Coordinates of C-alpha atoms in Angstrom, one line a residue:
M29 CA 0.0 0.0 0.0
N30 CA 1.1 3.6 -0.6
D31 CA 1.7 5.8 2.3
T32 CA -1.6 7.0 3.7
A33 CA -0.4 10.5 4.6
V34 CA 0.9 11.0 1.0
A35 CA -2.3 9.8 -0.5
L36 CA -4.5 12.0 1.7
G37 CA -2.2 14.9 1.0
R38 CA -2.9 14.6 -2.7
L39 CA -6.6 14.8 -2.1
E40 CA -6.1 18.5 -1.7
E41 CA -5.9 18.5 -5.5
L42 CA -9.4 17.1 -5.9
A43 CA -12.0 19.5 -7.2
I44 CA -15.4 18.4 -8.6
E45 CA -17.6 20.7 -10.5
V46 CA -21.4 20.4 -9.8
P47 CA -24.1 21.1 -12.4
S48 CA -26.7 23.7 -11.8
W49 CA -29.4 21.6 -13.3
A50 CA -28.9 18.8 -10.7
Y51 CA -30.7 21.1 -8.2
G52 CA -33.7 21.5 -10.5
N53 CA -36.6 19.2 -11.1
S54 CA -36.0 16.2 -13.3
G55 CA -37.5 12.8 -14.0
T56 CA -38.0 10.2 -16.7
R57 CA -38.7 10.5 -20.4
F58 CA -42.4 10.5 -19.4
R59 CA -42.7 12.7 -16.4
V60 CA -40.8 15.4 -14.5
F61 CA -41.3 15.3 -10.7
G62 CA -41.7 18.4 -8.6
T63 CA -40.1 18.6 -5.2
H64 CA -40.3 21.0 -2.2
G65 CA -37.5 23.5 -2.0
T66 CA -36.5 23.3 -5.7
P67 CA -34.7 26.5 -6.9
R68 CA -36.6 28.9 -9.0
T69 CA -33.7 31.0 -10.1
I70 CA -30.0 30.5 -10.9
E71 CA -29.2 32.4 -7.7
E72 CA -31.0 29.7 -5.7
K73 CA -29.3 27.0 -7.6
L74 CA -25.9 28.6 -6.7
A75 CA -26.9 28.8 -3.1
D76 CA -27.7 25.0 -3.0
A77 CA -24.4 24.3 -4.8
A78 CA -22.5 26.5 -2.3
K79 CA -24.0 24.4 0.6
V80 CA -22.5 21.3 -1.0
H81 CA -19.0 22.9 -1.1
E82 CA -19.4 24.3 2.4
L83 CA -19.9 20.9 3.8
T84 CA -17.5 18.9 1.7
G85 CA -14.8 21.3 0.5
L86 CA -14.9 19.4 -2.8
A87 CA -17.1 21.4 -5.2
P88 CA -15.7 24.9 -5.7
T89 CA -17.3 25.6 -9.1
V90 CA -20.8 25.3 -10.7
A91 CA -21.5 24.5 -14.3
L92 CA -24.1 26.6 -16.1
H93 CA -26.5 25.5 -18.8
I94 CA -27.7 28.0 -21.4
P95 CA -30.5 29.0 -21.8
W96 CA -31.7 27.3 -18.5
D97 CA -29.4 29.6 -16.5
K98 CA -29.7 32.8 -18.4
A99 CA -29.1 35.9 -16.3
P100 CA -29.3 39.6 -17.1
D101 CA -25.8 40.3 -16.0
Y102 CA -23.2 37.5 -15.8
A103 CA -20.6 39.7 -14.2
V104 CA -23.0 40.4 -11.3
L105 CA -23.9 36.6 -11.2
R106 CA -20.1 35.9 -11.0
E107 CA -19.8 38.2 -8.0
Y108 CA -22.9 36.7 -6.4
A109 CA -21.4 33.2 -6.7
A110 CA -18.1 34.4 -5.3
G111 CA -19.9 35.8 -2.3
L112 CA -21.3 32.3 -1.6
G113 CA -17.9 30.8 -1.9
V114 CA -18.1 29.2 -5.3
G115 CA -17.1 30.1 -8.9
L116 CA -18.8 29.7 -12.2
G117 CA -17.4 26.9 -14.3
T118 CA -18.2 25.1 -17.6
I119 CA -20.8 26.7 -19.9
N120 CA -23.1 24.0 -21.5
S121 CA -24.9 24.8 -24.7
N122 CA -28.4 23.6 -25.6
T123 CA -29.4 22.8 -29.2
F124 CA -31.8 20.0 -28.4
Q125 CA -35.0 21.6 -27.0
D126 CA -36.2 23.9 -29.8
D127 CA -38.5 22.8 -32.6
E128 CA -36.0 24.0 -35.2
Y129 CA -33.6 21.3 -34.1
K130 CA -36.0 18.4 -34.8
F131 CA -33.7 17.1 -37.6
G132 CA -30.4 18.3 -36.2
S133 CA -28.6 21.4 -35.1
L134 CA -24.9 21.7 -36.1
T135 CA -25.4 18.8 -38.5
S136 CA -28.7 19.9 -40.0
S137 CA -29.0 20.0 -43.8
N138 CA -30.8 23.3 -43.3
A139 CA -28.3 26.2 -43.4
A140 CA -30.5 28.5 -41.4
V141 CA -30.8 26.0 -38.6
R142 CA -27.1 25.4 -38.6
R143 CA -26.6 29.2 -38.4
R144 CA -28.9 29.5 -35.5
A145 CA -27.1 26.7 -33.6
V146 CA -23.7 28.3 -34.3
E147 CA -24.9 31.7 -33.1
H148 CA -26.1 30.1 -29.9
H149 CA -22.6 28.9 -29.3
Y150 CA -21.3 32.4 -30.0
E151 CA -23.7 33.6 -27.2
C152 CA -22.3 30.9 -24.9
I153 CA -18.7 32.1 -25.6
D154 CA -19.7 35.7 -24.9
I155 CA -21.1 34.5 -21.5
M156 CA -17.8 32.7 -20.9
H157 CA -15.9 36.0 -21.2
Q158 CA -18.2 37.4 -18.5
T159 CA -18.1 34.5 -16.1
G160 CA -14.4 33.7 -16.5
S161 CA -15.3 30.1 -17.7
R162 CA -12.7 28.1 -19.4
D163 CA -14.7 25.3 -21.1
L164 CA -17.6 25.4 -23.6
K165 CA -19.2 21.9 -23.5
I166 CA -21.2 20.7 -26.5
W167 CA -23.5 17.7 -26.4
L168 CA -25.6 17.1 -29.5
A169 CA -28.9 15.2 -29.8
D170 CA -28.3 15.2 -33.6
G171 CA -28.8 11.9 -35.5
T172 CA -31.4 9.9 -37.4
N173 CA -34.0 7.3 -36.6
Y174 CA -34.2 5.5 -40.0
P175 CA -31.8 4.2 -42.6
G176 CA -31.7 6.6 -45.5
Q177 CA -33.2 9.4 -43.5
D178 CA -30.1 11.6 -44.1
D179 CA -26.6 11.4 -45.5
M180 CA -24.4 10.3 -42.6
R181 CA -21.2 11.5 -44.2
G182 CA -22.7 14.8 -45.1
R183 CA -23.7 15.3 -41.5
Q184 CA -20.1 14.7 -40.3
D185 CA -18.9 17.3 -42.9
R186 CA -21.4 19.8 -41.7
L187 CA -20.6 19.1 -38.1
A188 CA -16.9 19.7 -38.8
E189 CA -17.7 23.1 -40.5
S190 CA -20.0 24.2 -37.7
L191 CA -17.4 23.3 -35.0
Q192 CA -14.7 25.2 -36.9
E193 CA -16.8 28.3 -36.8
I194 CA -17.4 28.0 -33.1
Y195 CA -13.7 27.1 -32.4
A196 CA -12.6 30.2 -34.2
R197 CA -14.5 32.3 -31.7
L198 CA -12.8 30.9 -28.6
G199 CA -10.5 33.1 -26.6
N200 CA -6.9 32.2 -26.0
E201 CA -7.6 30.6 -22.6
Q202 CA -10.9 28.9 -23.6
R203 CA -11.6 25.4 -24.8
L204 CA -14.3 23.5 -26.6
V205 CA -15.1 20.0 -25.2
L206 CA -17.2 17.7 -27.3
E207 CA -19.3 15.1 -25.5
Y208 CA -20.4 11.8 -27.1
K209 CA -23.3 9.5 -26.5
F210 CA -23.9 6.2 -28.4
F211 CA -27.7 6.5 -28.7
E212 CA -30.8 8.5 -27.6
P213 CA -32.7 10.4 -28.8
A214 CA -31.4 9.3 -32.2
F215 CA -31.8 5.5 -32.5
Y216 CA -30.5 4.6 -36.0
H217 CA -27.3 6.7 -35.8
T218 CA -26.0 9.4 -33.6
D219 CA -23.7 12.0 -35.1
V220 CA -21.2 11.9 -32.1
P221 CA -21.8 8.4 -30.8
D222 CA -18.3 7.4 -29.4
W223 CA -15.0 8.7 -28.3
G224 CA -13.4 8.0 -31.7
T225 CA -15.8 10.4 -33.4
S226 CA -15.3 13.1 -30.8
Y227 CA -11.6 12.6 -30.9
A228 CA -11.5 12.9 -34.7
Q229 CA -13.5 16.0 -34.7
T230 CA -11.6 17.7 -31.9
L231 CA -8.2 16.6 -33.3
A232 CA -9.1 18.4 -36.6
L233 CA -10.0 21.6 -34.6
G234 CA -6.7 22.0 -32.8
D235 CA -5.2 22.2 -29.3
K236 CA -8.1 24.1 -27.7
A237 CA -10.5 21.2 -28.4
A238 CA -10.8 18.0 -26.4
V239 CA -13.2 15.2 -25.6
C240 CA -15.7 15.1 -22.8
L241 CA -16.3 11.6 -21.4
D242 CA -19.7 11.0 -19.8
T243 CA -19.4 7.8 -17.8
G244 CA -23.0 6.9 -18.4
H245 CA -22.8 7.2 -22.2
H246 CA -21.5 3.7 -23.1
A247 CA -22.9 0.3 -24.0
P248 CA -23.0 -2.4 -21.3
G249 CA -19.7 -4.0 -20.7
T250 CA -17.6 -1.1 -22.2
N251 CA -14.2 -0.8 -20.6
I252 CA -14.4 2.9 -19.8
E253 CA -11.1 3.1 -18.1
F254 CA -9.4 1.9 -21.3
I255 CA -11.0 4.9 -23.1
V256 CA -9.8 7.2 -20.3
M257 CA -6.3 5.8 -20.7
Q258 CA -6.3 6.2 -24.4
L259 CA -7.6 9.8 -24.4
L260 CA -5.0 10.8 -21.7
R261 CA -2.3 9.1 -23.8
L262 CA -3.4 11.1 -26.8
G263 CA -3.7 14.3 -24.9
K264 CA -7.3 14.8 -25.7
L265 CA -9.2 14.1 -22.5
G266 CA -10.7 17.4 -21.5
S267 CA -13.4 16.6 -19.0
F268 CA -15.6 14.1 -17.3
D269 CA -19.3 14.0 -16.7
F270 CA -19.6 11.6 -13.7
N271 CA -22.7 9.6 -13.2
S272 CA -23.7 6.0 -12.9
R273 CA -25.7 3.6 -15.1
F274 CA -27.3 0.2 -15.0
Y275 CA -28.8 0.1 -18.5
A276 CA -28.4 3.3 -20.5
D277 CA -27.9 6.9 -19.7
D278 CA -29.5 6.6 -16.3
D279 CA -27.8 9.7 -14.7
L280 CA -27.6 8.0 -11.3
I281 CA -25.3 9.0 -8.5
V282 CA -21.7 8.3 -9.5
G283 CA -20.4 5.1 -8.1
A284 CA -23.9 3.8 -7.2
A285 CA -23.9 1.0 -9.8
D286 CA -20.3 0.0 -9.9
P287 CA -17.9 1.5 -7.3
F288 CA -15.0 -0.7 -8.6
Q289 CA -15.4 0.9 -12.0
L290 CA -15.1 4.4 -10.6
F291 CA -12.0 3.2 -8.7
R292 CA -10.5 1.8 -11.9
I293 CA -11.3 5.0 -13.8
M294 CA -9.7 7.2 -11.1
H295 CA -6.6 5.0 -11.2
E296 CA -6.2 5.6 -14.9
V297 CA -6.8 9.3 -14.4
I298 CA -4.0 9.4 -11.8
R299 CA -1.7 7.1 -13.8
G300 CA -2.2 9.2 -16.9
G301 CA -1.5 12.6 -15.4
G302 CA -5.2 13.7 -15.4
F303 CA -5.5 14.3 -11.7
G304 CA -5.0 17.7 -10.1
K305 CA -5.8 21.3 -10.9
E306 CA -2.9 21.7 -13.3
S307 CA -3.8 18.6 -15.3
G308 CA -6.3 20.3 -17.6
V309 CA -8.9 17.5 -17.0
A310 CA -12.1 18.8 -15.4
L311 CA -14.1 16.5 -13.2
M312 CA -17.8 17.3 -13.3
L313 CA -21.0 15.6 -12.2
D314 CA -23.9 15.2 -14.6
Q315 CA -26.7 13.7 -12.7
C316 CA -30.4 13.9 -12.1
H317 CA -32.0 13.3 -8.7
N318 CA -35.5 12.1 -9.4
L319 CA -36.3 10.3 -6.2
E320 CA -33.8 11.4 -3.7
E321 CA -33.4 15.0 -2.4
K322 CA -31.1 16.9 -4.6
I323 CA -28.5 18.5 -2.3
P324 CA -27.8 15.3 -0.3
G325 CA -27.6 13.5 -3.7
Q326 CA -24.9 15.9 -4.8
I327 CA -23.1 15.6 -1.4
R328 CA -23.1 11.8 -1.7
S329 CA -21.8 12.0 -5.2
V330 CA -18.8 14.1 -4.5
L331 CA -18.0 12.0 -1.5
N332 CA -18.1 8.9 -3.6
V333 CA -15.6 10.4 -6.0
Q334 CA -13.4 11.4 -3.1
E335 CA -13.5 7.9 -1.6
M336 CA -12.6 6.1 -4.8
T337 CA -9.9 8.6 -5.5
A338 CA -8.4 8.0 -2.1
R339 CA -8.5 4.3 -2.7
A340 CA -6.8 4.7 -6.1
L341 CA -4.1 6.8 -4.5
L342 CA -3.4 3.9 -2.1
I343 CA -2.4 1.6 -4.9
D344 CA 1.3 0.5 -4.4
V345 CA 2.4 1.5 -7.9
V346 CA 5.9 0.3 -7.3
A347 CA 4.8 -3.2 -6.3
L348 CA 2.2 -3.2 -9.1
T349 CA 4.7 -2.3 -11.8
E350 CA 7.0 -5.1 -10.5
A351 CA 4.2 -7.7 -10.6
Q352 CA 3.2 -6.6 -14.1
R353 CA 6.7 -6.8 -15.4
S354 CA 7.3 -10.2 -13.9
G355 CA 4.0 -11.5 -15.3
D356 CA 2.6 -12.3 -11.8
V357 CA -1.1 -11.9 -12.7
L358 CA -2.5 -12.8 -9.3
A359 CA -0.1 -10.5 -7.4
A360 CA -1.0 -7.6 -9.7
N361 CA -4.7 -8.1 -9.3
G362 CA -4.3 -8.6 -5.5
I363 CA -2.5 -5.2 -5.2
F364 CA -5.4 -3.6 -7.0
N365 CA -7.9 -5.3 -4.8
D366 CA -6.1 -4.5 -1.6
A367 CA -6.4 -0.8 -2.4
F368 CA -10.0 -1.0 -3.5
Y369 CA -11.1 -2.9 -0.4
T370 CA -9.4 -0.5 2.0
D371 CA -12.1 1.3 4.1
V372 CA -10.9 4.9 3.8
R373 CA -14.0 6.4 5.4
P374 CA -12.5 6.9 8.9
M375 CA -9.4 8.5 7.5
L376 CA -11.4 10.8 5.2
A377 CA -13.6 11.8 8.2
Q378 CA -10.4 12.8 10.1
W379 CA -9.0 14.5 6.9
R380 CA -12.2 16.7 6.8
E381 CA -12.1 17.5 10.5
T382 CA -8.5 18.8 10.3
R383 CA -9.7 21.2 7.6
G384 CA -12.6 22.5 9.6
L385 CA -15.2 20.4 7.7
P386 CA -17.8 18.2 9.2
A387 CA -16.6 14.6 9.6
D388 CA -20.0 13.4 8.2
P389 CA -21.2 15.9 5.6
M390 CA -24.5 14.0 5.1
A391 CA -25.4 14.1 8.8
A392 CA -24.2 17.8 9.0
F393 CA -26.6 18.7 6.1
T394 CA -29.5 17.0 7.9
A395 CA -28.7 18.8 11.1
S396 CA -28.3 22.2 9.5
G397 CA -32.0 22.6 8.8
Y398 CA -31.2 24.0 5.3
Q399 CA -33.6 21.7 3.5
K400 CA -36.5 22.6 5.9
Q401 CA -35.7 26.3 5.4
I402 CA -35.7 26.3 1.6
N403 CA -38.9 24.2 1.6
E404 CA -40.5 27.0 3.6
D405 CA -38.9 29.9 1.7
R406 CA -39.3 28.7 -1.9
V407 CA -43.0 28.7 -2.2
G408 CA -44.6 30.1 -5.3
G409 CA -43.0 31.0 -8.6
S410 CA -41.8 28.6 -11.3
Q411 CA -39.5 25.8 -10.2
A412 CA -36.4 25.2 -12.3
G413 CA -36.1 22.0 -14.3
W414 CA -36.2 20.5 -17.7
G415 CA -39.4 19.6 -19.6
A416 CA -40.4 16.1 -20.7

């Protein structure tokens, strides 16, 4: 095992961005469920996100989604967030909820639709200048449902042209990260279905473009840590969207379905130089809390990432490398398992206490009375969320 003190010391480098939309109402494809205390404004979303950071020390920034989080003055919003103790992070575009995008956005055969989608991304970049955000994240619902519905190669060409226009607008310190998803809502073919397509498109753009890997956007049995390794090896892993899946894009709490997978992913992140504030790899949650309360759901999520990161840091890499080189399969696997099965929760509780954080953030949130207070205060108005 690696030295525990060294491993815990490296946890200082862990920062997990939380998504504003996780605090709004969500649900299934058929129904969005309302809950008490749901934010009605971006300011209330930021307040909830700030509570997560206050109790965990792990979530210093909040990702925004445009137009869900539109504000009259983003410089003022940035100051408001700073007053709460958090920063504004990734700006996420939205070209999947308007009627015009029924047959595609950046890949559409209609030039006017493509122009509208590109202009929306220009707006997002303008917002980034005001918020100080580094990353513009693009996820597209573009694709087709039937063979022959559209020219798949032509759509890739149009995507490349649209992305080039957006990329050209980026500031010197800004990046474009392109997310992929292998199906839904397009069922015959999706325009950015896998890491290879995202890699090819971002490679053609240049150094300020990278791949966003959503852990829930893979077919059953996919070796996600292999993809993580490969993208880090190629220098094109820009960010994560952490969540958990059983069947498809379930958007469950990260680590809920397969904690060992999260552990393996974090090992490859650390092994490949993707861990730490200077790595260039952003760790973000992308989850929906349909049944559980949203703030505790986010607290549990960031704690799960921290726990699996701590376990991954405990891997004895010297012994592991020796076992690998000598072909000792069982020893190498045992070294992995020894780290994974280490119960790091007591040492993490102590780690938090030494930093003025509650030993048990979940219990601290319950005791704080914050949920009861927002349930009482946030009555009336229109609750935030996405439609279905």
